[in-house]
PDB file of C-alpha atoms in Angstrom:
ATOM      1  CA  MET F   1      -1.745  -9.542 -32.999  1.00 47.00           C
ATOM      2  CA  GLU F   2      -1.119 -10.234 -29.317  1.00 46.00           C
ATOM      3  CA  MET F   3      -2.481  -7.734 -26.858  1.00 47.00           C
ATOM      4  CA  GLU F   4      -0.030  -6.791 -24.135  1.00 52.00           C
ATOM      5  CA  THR F   5      -1.576  -6.581 -20.699  1.00 62.00           C
ATOM      6  CA  LYS F   6       0.097  -4.274 -18.252  1.00 80.00           C
ATOM      7  CA  VAL F   7       0.625  -5.670 -14.780  1.00 86.00           C
ATOM      8  CA  THR F   8      -0.118  -3.075 -12.109  1.00 91.00           C
ATOM      9  CA  VAL F   9       1.123  -2.662  -8.554  1.00 94.00           C
ATOM     10  CA  HIS F  10      -2.398  -3.597  -7.399  1.00 94.00           C
ATOM     11  CA  ASP F  11      -2.040  -6.985  -9.141  1.00 91.00           C
ATOM     12  CA  ALA F  12       1.087  -7.872  -7.152  1.00 92.00           C
ATOM     13  CA  MET F  13       0.768  -6.073  -3.812  1.00 93.00           C
ATOM     14  CA  THR F  14      -0.222  -7.543  -0.464  1.00 90.00           C
ATOM     15  CA  SER F  15      -3.242  -5.689   0.877  1.00 88.00           C
ATOM     16  CA  ASN F  16      -3.157  -6.820   4.503  1.00 86.00           C
ATOM     17  CA  VAL F  17      -0.302  -4.676   5.782  1.00 89.00           C
ATOM     18  CA  VAL F  18       0.743  -4.944   9.417  1.00 92.00           C
ATOM     19  CA  THR F  19       0.739  -1.400  10.817  1.00 93.00           C
ATOM     20  CA  VAL F  20       1.958  -0.132  14.177  1.00 95.00           C
ATOM     21  CA  ASP F  21       2.278   3.028  16.245  1.00 94.00           C
ATOM     22  CA  HIS F  22       5.701   4.700  16.457  1.00 94.00           C
ATOM     23  CA  LYS F  23       5.664   4.359  20.279  1.00 95.00           C
ATOM     24  CA  LEU F  24       5.854   0.537  20.121  1.00 96.00           C
ATOM     25  CA  SER F  25       9.141  -0.861  21.470  1.00 96.00           C
ATOM     26  CA  ILE F  26      11.568  -2.596  19.128  1.00 96.00           C
ATOM     27  CA  ALA F  27      11.204  -5.758  21.243  1.00 96.00           C
ATOM     28  CA  ASP F  28       7.418  -5.763  20.686  1.00 96.00           C
ATOM     29  CA  ALA F  29       7.908  -4.957  16.991  1.00 96.00           C
ATOM     30  CA  ALA F  30      10.277  -7.931  16.570  1.00 95.00           C
ATOM     31  CA  LEU F  31       7.805 -10.190  18.376  1.00 95.00           C
ATOM     32  CA  LEU F  32       4.965  -8.963  16.130  1.00 95.00           C
ATOM     33  CA  MET F  33       7.054  -9.521  12.963  1.00 93.00           C
ATOM     34  CA  THR F  34       7.833 -13.056  14.108  1.00 93.00           C
ATOM     35  CA  ARG F  35       4.212 -13.791  15.002  1.00 94.00           C
ATOM     36  CA  MET F  36       2.845 -12.346  11.727  1.00 91.00           C
ATOM     37  CA  LYS F  37       5.702 -13.835   9.639  1.00 88.00           C
ATOM     38  CA  VAL F  38       6.560 -10.485   8.028  1.00 88.00           C
ATOM     39  CA  GLY F  39       9.880  -8.725   7.475  1.00 88.00           C
ATOM     40  CA  SER F  40       8.605  -5.202   8.023  1.00 91.00           C
ATOM     41  CA  LEU F  41       5.978  -3.105   9.743  1.00 93.00           C
ATOM     42  CA  ILE F  42       4.506   0.139   8.440  1.00 94.00           C
ATOM     43  CA  VAL F  43       4.318   2.910  11.027  1.00 94.00           C
ATOM     44  CA  LYS F  44       1.000   4.663  10.574  1.00 89.00           C
ATOM     45  CA  THR F  45      -0.723   7.717  11.980  1.00 83.00           C
ATOM     46  CA  LYS F  46      -4.183   9.110  11.235  1.00 80.00           C
ATOM     47  CA  ALA F  47      -2.520  11.077   8.417  1.00 78.00           C
ATOM     48  CA  GLY F  48      -1.239   7.886   6.761  1.00 80.00           C
ATOM     49  CA  PRO F  49       2.020   5.924   6.575  1.00 87.00           C
ATOM     50  CA  GLU F  50       4.898   7.825   8.161  1.00 90.00           C
ATOM     51  CA  GLY F  51       7.644   5.231   8.347  1.00 92.00           C
ATOM     52  CA  VAL F  52       8.760   1.633   8.030  1.00 92.00           C
ATOM     53  CA  ILE F  53      10.746  -0.630  10.335  1.00 93.00           C
ATOM     54  CA  THR F  54      12.426  -3.701   8.838  1.00 91.00           C
ATOM     55  CA  GLU F  55      14.289  -6.696  10.222  1.00 90.00           C
ATOM     56  CA  SER F  56      17.516  -5.235   8.875  1.00 88.00           C
ATOM     57  CA  ASP F  57      16.791  -1.879  10.587  1.00 91.00           C
ATOM     58  CA  ILE F  58      16.497  -3.748  13.885  1.00 93.00           C
ATOM     59  CA  ILE F  59      19.760  -5.606  13.292  1.00 91.00           C
ATOM     60  CA  ARG F  60      21.725  -2.580  12.004  1.00 90.00           C
ATOM     61  CA  LYS F  61      20.364   0.128  14.315  1.00 93.00           C
ATOM     62  CA  VAL F  62      19.642  -1.773  17.550  1.00 93.00           C
ATOM     63  CA  VAL F  63      21.197  -5.244  17.851  1.00 92.00           C
ATOM     64  CA  SER F  64      24.586  -4.341  16.328  1.00 92.00           C
ATOM     65  CA  LYS F  65      24.849  -1.397  18.749  1.00 93.00           C
ATOM     66  CA  ASN F  66      23.935  -3.622  21.702  1.00 93.00           C
ATOM     67  CA  ILE F  67      20.910  -1.467  22.587  1.00 93.00           C
ATOM     68  CA  ALA F  68      18.209  -3.223  24.619  1.00 94.00           C
ATOM     69  CA  ALA F  69      15.271  -3.693  22.241  1.00 94.00           C
ATOM     70  CA  SER F  70      12.802  -2.988  25.050  1.00 95.00           C
ATOM     71  CA  ASP F  71      14.425   0.412  25.754  1.00 95.00           C
ATOM     72  CA  ILE F  72      13.980   1.889  22.283  1.00 95.00           C
ATOM     73  CA  THR F  73      10.893   2.668  20.200  1.00 96.00           C
ATOM     74  CA  ILE F  74      10.169   2.135  16.534  1.00 95.00           C
ATOM     75  CA  GLY F  75       9.961   5.908  16.110  1.00 94.00           C
ATOM     76  CA  GLN F  76      13.619   6.221  17.095  1.00 95.00           C
ATOM     77  CA  VAL F  77      14.910   3.854  14.392  1.00 94.00           C
ATOM     78  CA  MET F  78      12.271   3.717  11.650  1.00 93.00           C
ATOM     79  CA  THR F  79      12.954   4.933   8.124  1.00 90.00           C
ATOM     80  CA  LYS F  80      10.981   8.126   7.549  1.00 90.00           C
ATOM     81  CA  ASN F  81      10.079   9.997   4.340  1.00 85.00           C
ATOM     82  CA  LEU F  82       8.709   6.853   2.742  1.00 88.00           C
ATOM     83  CA  ILE F  83       8.776   6.467  -0.986  1.00 91.00           C
ATOM     84  CA  ASN F  84       5.393   5.085  -2.005  1.00 93.00           C
ATOM     85  CA  ILE F  85       3.516   4.170  -5.156  1.00 95.00           C
ATOM     86  CA  ASP F  86      -0.045   4.286  -6.471  1.00 96.00           C
ATOM     87  CA  PRO F  87      -1.812   0.914  -6.910  1.00 96.00           C
ATOM     88  CA  GLY F  88      -2.544   1.796 -10.562  1.00 95.00           C
ATOM     89  CA  SER F  89       1.143   2.242 -11.433  1.00 95.00           C
ATOM     90  CA  GLU F  90       2.781  -0.335 -13.670  1.00 92.00           C
ATOM     91  CA  LEU F  91       4.811  -3.042 -11.946  1.00 91.00           C
ATOM     92  CA  ASN F  92       7.945  -2.315 -13.990  1.00 88.00           C
ATOM     93  CA  GLU F  93       7.796   1.298 -12.754  1.00 90.00           C
ATOM     94  CA  ALA F  94       7.675  -0.016  -9.163  1.00 91.00           C
ATOM     95  CA  ALA F  95      10.661  -2.322  -9.804  1.00 88.00           C
ATOM     96  CA  ARG F  96      12.693   0.583 -11.191  1.00 87.00           C
ATOM     97  CA  LEU F  97      11.713   2.791  -8.239  1.00 89.00           C
ATOM     98  CA  MET F  98      12.818   0.074  -5.803  1.00 87.00           C
ATOM     99  CA  ALA F  99      16.102  -0.481  -7.632  1.00 83.00           C
ATOM    100  CA  LYS F 100      16.873   3.232  -7.959  1.00 85.00           C
ATOM    101  CA  ASN F 101      16.266   3.855  -4.244  1.00 84.00           C
ATOM    102  CA  ASN F 102      17.829   0.615  -2.918  1.00 82.00           C
ATOM    103  CA  ILE F 103      14.589  -0.461  -1.231  1.00 85.00           C
ATOM    104  CA  ARG F 104      12.828  -3.820  -1.134  1.00 85.00           C
ATOM    105  CA  ARG F 105       9.437  -2.632   0.142  1.00 89.00           C
ATOM    106  CA  LEU F 106       7.109   0.022  -1.252  1.00 91.00           C
ATOM    107  CA  PRO F 107       4.011   1.185   0.620  1.00 93.00           C
ATOM    108  CA  VAL F 108       1.069   1.382  -1.785  1.00 94.00           C
ATOM    109  CA  VAL F 109      -0.915   4.570  -1.198  1.00 93.00           C
ATOM    110  CA  LYS F 110      -4.128   5.739  -2.852  1.00 92.00           C
ATOM    111  CA  ASP F 111      -5.537   9.189  -2.071  1.00 89.00           C
ATOM    112  CA  GLY F 112      -3.305   9.437   1.015  1.00 85.00           C
ATOM    113  CA  SER F 113      -4.445   6.090   2.462  1.00 88.00           C
ATOM    114  CA  LEU F 114      -2.281   2.997   2.828  1.00 91.00           C
ATOM    115  CA  VAL F 115      -3.878   0.236   0.729  1.00 93.00           C
ATOM    116  CA  GLY F 116      -1.053  -2.286   0.582  1.00 93.00           C
ATOM    117  CA  ILE F 117       2.632  -3.053   0.418  1.00 93.00           C
ATOM    118  CA  LEU F 118       4.696  -4.230  -2.523  1.00 93.00           C
ATOM    119  CA  THR F 119       7.890  -6.183  -1.862  1.00 89.00           C
ATOM    120  CA  SER F 120      10.630  -7.247  -4.231  1.00 85.00           C
ATOM    121  CA  SER F 121       9.393 -10.829  -3.630  1.00 84.00           C
ATOM    122  CA  ASP F 122       5.909  -9.810  -4.826  1.00 87.00           C
ATOM    123  CA  VAL F 123       7.383  -8.268  -7.982  1.00 86.00           C
ATOM    124  CA  MET F 124       9.438 -11.352  -8.782  1.00 81.00           C
ATOM    125  CA  ALA F 125       6.562 -13.754  -8.081  1.00 82.00           C
ATOM    126  CA  VAL F 126       4.206 -11.923 -10.454  1.00 82.00           C
ATOM    127  CA  SER F 127       6.707 -10.812 -13.106  1.00 79.00           C
ATOM    128  CA  PRO F 128       9.851 -12.959 -13.128  1.00 73.00           C
ATOM    129  CA  GLU F 129      11.062 -10.966 -16.156  1.00 75.00           C
ATOM    130  CA  LEU F 130      11.517  -7.966 -13.825  1.00 74.00           C
ATOM    131  CA  THR F 131      13.864 -10.033 -11.648  1.00 67.00           C
ATOM    132  CA  GLU F 132      16.894  -8.764 -13.551  1.00 67.00           C
ATOM    133  CA  ILE F 133      16.216  -5.154 -12.473  1.00 67.00           C
ATOM    134  CA  LEU F 134      16.068  -6.237  -8.821  1.00 68.00           C
ATOM    135  CA  VAL F 135      18.892  -8.813  -8.993  1.00 65.00           C
ATOM    136  CA  VAL F 136      21.354  -6.349 -10.507  1.00 62.00           C
ATOM    137  CA  ASN F 137      20.377  -3.815  -7.845  1.00 59.00           C
ATOM    138  CA  ALA F 138      20.767  -6.387  -5.054  1.00 56.00           C
ATOM    139  CA  ARG F 139      24.278  -7.255  -6.274  1.00 57.00           C
ATOM    140  CA  ILE F 140      25.249  -3.573  -6.322  1.00 56.00           C
ATOM    141  CA  GLN F 141      23.670  -2.895  -2.930  1.00 53.00           C
ATOM    142  CA  GLU F 142      25.272  -5.889  -1.252  1.00 52.00           C
ATOM    143  CA  ASN F 143      28.705  -4.977  -2.589  1.00 52.00           C
ATOM    144  CA  GLN F 144      28.252  -1.428  -1.273  1.00 49.00           C
ATOM    145  CA  VAL F 145      27.253  -2.676   2.176  1.00 48.00           C
ATOM    146  CA  GLY F 146      30.452  -4.698   2.322  1.00 48.00           C
ATOM    147  CA  PHE F 147      28.910  -8.148   2.464  1.00 46.00           C
ATOM    148  CA  PRO F 148      30.095 -10.723  -0.055  1.00 45.00           C
ATOM    149  CA  THR F 149      27.110 -11.537  -2.264  1.00 42.00           C
ATOM    150  CA  ASP F 150      27.418 -15.255  -1.499  1.00 41.00           C
ATOM    151  CA  GLU F 151      26.611 -14.589   2.155  1.00 46.00           C
ATOM    152  CA  ARG F 152      23.354 -12.680   1.624  1.00 48.00           C
ATOM    153  CA  PRO F 153      20.581 -14.883   0.193  1.00 51.00           C
ATOM    154  CA  PHE F 154      17.467 -13.152  -1.148  1.00 57.00           C
ATOM    155  CA  PRO F 155      14.252 -14.089  -2.975  1.00 65.00           C
ATOM    156  CA  GLY F 156      13.856 -14.457  -6.727  1.00 68.00           C
ATOM    157  CA  ALA F 157      13.620 -16.800  -9.689  1.00 70.00           C
ATOM    158  CA  CYS F 158      16.438 -19.337  -9.910  1.00 73.00           C
ATOM    159  CA  GLU F 159      18.540 -18.542 -12.978  1.00 72.00           C
ATOM    160  CA  LEU F 160      18.873 -22.270 -13.769  1.00 74.00           C
ATOM    161  CA  CYS F 161      15.477 -23.911 -13.172  1.00 77.00           C
ATOM    162  CA  GLY F 162      13.363 -20.723 -13.192  1.00 70.00           C
ATOM    163  CA  ASN F 163      11.501 -21.634  -9.983  1.00 70.00           C
ATOM    164  CA  PHE F 164      10.683 -18.787  -7.614  1.00 66.00           C
ATOM    165  CA  MET F 165      12.366 -19.263  -4.240  1.00 66.00           C
ATOM    166  CA  GLU F 166      12.510 -17.245  -1.015  1.00 65.00           C
ATOM    167  CA  TYR F 167      16.291 -17.753  -0.845  1.00 69.00           C
ATOM    168  CA  LEU F 168      18.776 -17.763  -3.694  1.00 72.00           C
ATOM    169  CA  ASP F 169      22.530 -18.132  -3.390  1.00 74.00           C
ATOM    170  CA  GLU F 170      25.078 -16.767  -5.848  1.00 73.00           C
ATOM    171  CA  ILE F 171      27.248 -19.453  -7.429  1.00 73.00           C
ATOM    172  CA  ASP F 172      29.640 -18.483 -10.225  1.00 71.00           C
ATOM    173  CA  GLY F 173      27.750 -15.243 -10.847  1.00 70.00           C
ATOM    174  CA  LYS F 174      24.336 -16.922 -11.103  1.00 72.00           C
ATOM    175  CA  PHE F 175      21.537 -16.720  -8.526  1.00 73.00           C
ATOM    176  CA  VAL F 176      20.344 -20.279  -7.917  1.00 77.00           C
ATOM    177  CA  CYS F 177      18.010 -22.211  -5.615  1.00 78.00           C
ATOM    178  CA  GLU F 178      19.288 -24.715  -3.040  1.00 77.00           C
ATOM    179  CA  GLU F 179      18.566 -27.713  -5.302  1.00 78.00           C
ATOM    180  CA  CYS F 180      20.420 -26.291  -8.317  1.00 81.00           C
ATOM    181  CA  LYS F 181      23.246 -25.168  -5.999  1.00 79.00           C
ATOM    182  CA  GLU F 182      23.653 -28.775  -4.808  1.00 78.00           C
ATOM    183  CA  ASP F 183      23.657 -29.976  -8.443  1.00 78.00           C
ATOM    184  CA  LEU F 184      26.350 -27.414  -9.343  1.00 76.00           C
ATOM    185  CA  GLU F 185      28.495 -28.189  -6.306  1.00 75.00           C
ATOM    186  CA  GLY F 186      28.056 -31.940  -6.781  1.00 72.00           C
ATOM    187  CA  ASP F 187      29.846 -31.872 -10.164  1.00 55.00           C
TER     188      ASP F 187
END
């Protein structure tokens, strides 16, 4: 009999989270994201995580409105009332929570303290079988936002070769890596 091991949030999360103060300007936040090669920053106070600012927040709430990034603070555009998860929770529970709430990043909190961050990329890298939960959600979310799904690449396991990639494109209803996309289009 095979013993099933449960993969926890702790197994997949990134523990070195980049945190910032809510008074930081959006310009400085964008510079920090670029320098640290991250897509989000957690806004933290002594009490714990209080918000998150993502690349898409900056584009949707600042750049698209032609607001000078140096004139606005993270606190003015961050997402508050964070949904978070315990590091001991099962990974499939985290994937469902992300899908249900249309989020791609979950702060990991233990006893009120931020201990890590779990992204949809982390989930898919550790448990490719959970990709379907996130892929279906991404398709729904992108259609709701009004972007054609073929214009919004996102991370996951290629549905043809199975390799995990940072960017997948949708071709004929399948999410595929660049190499498989070229093979399909080359036919």
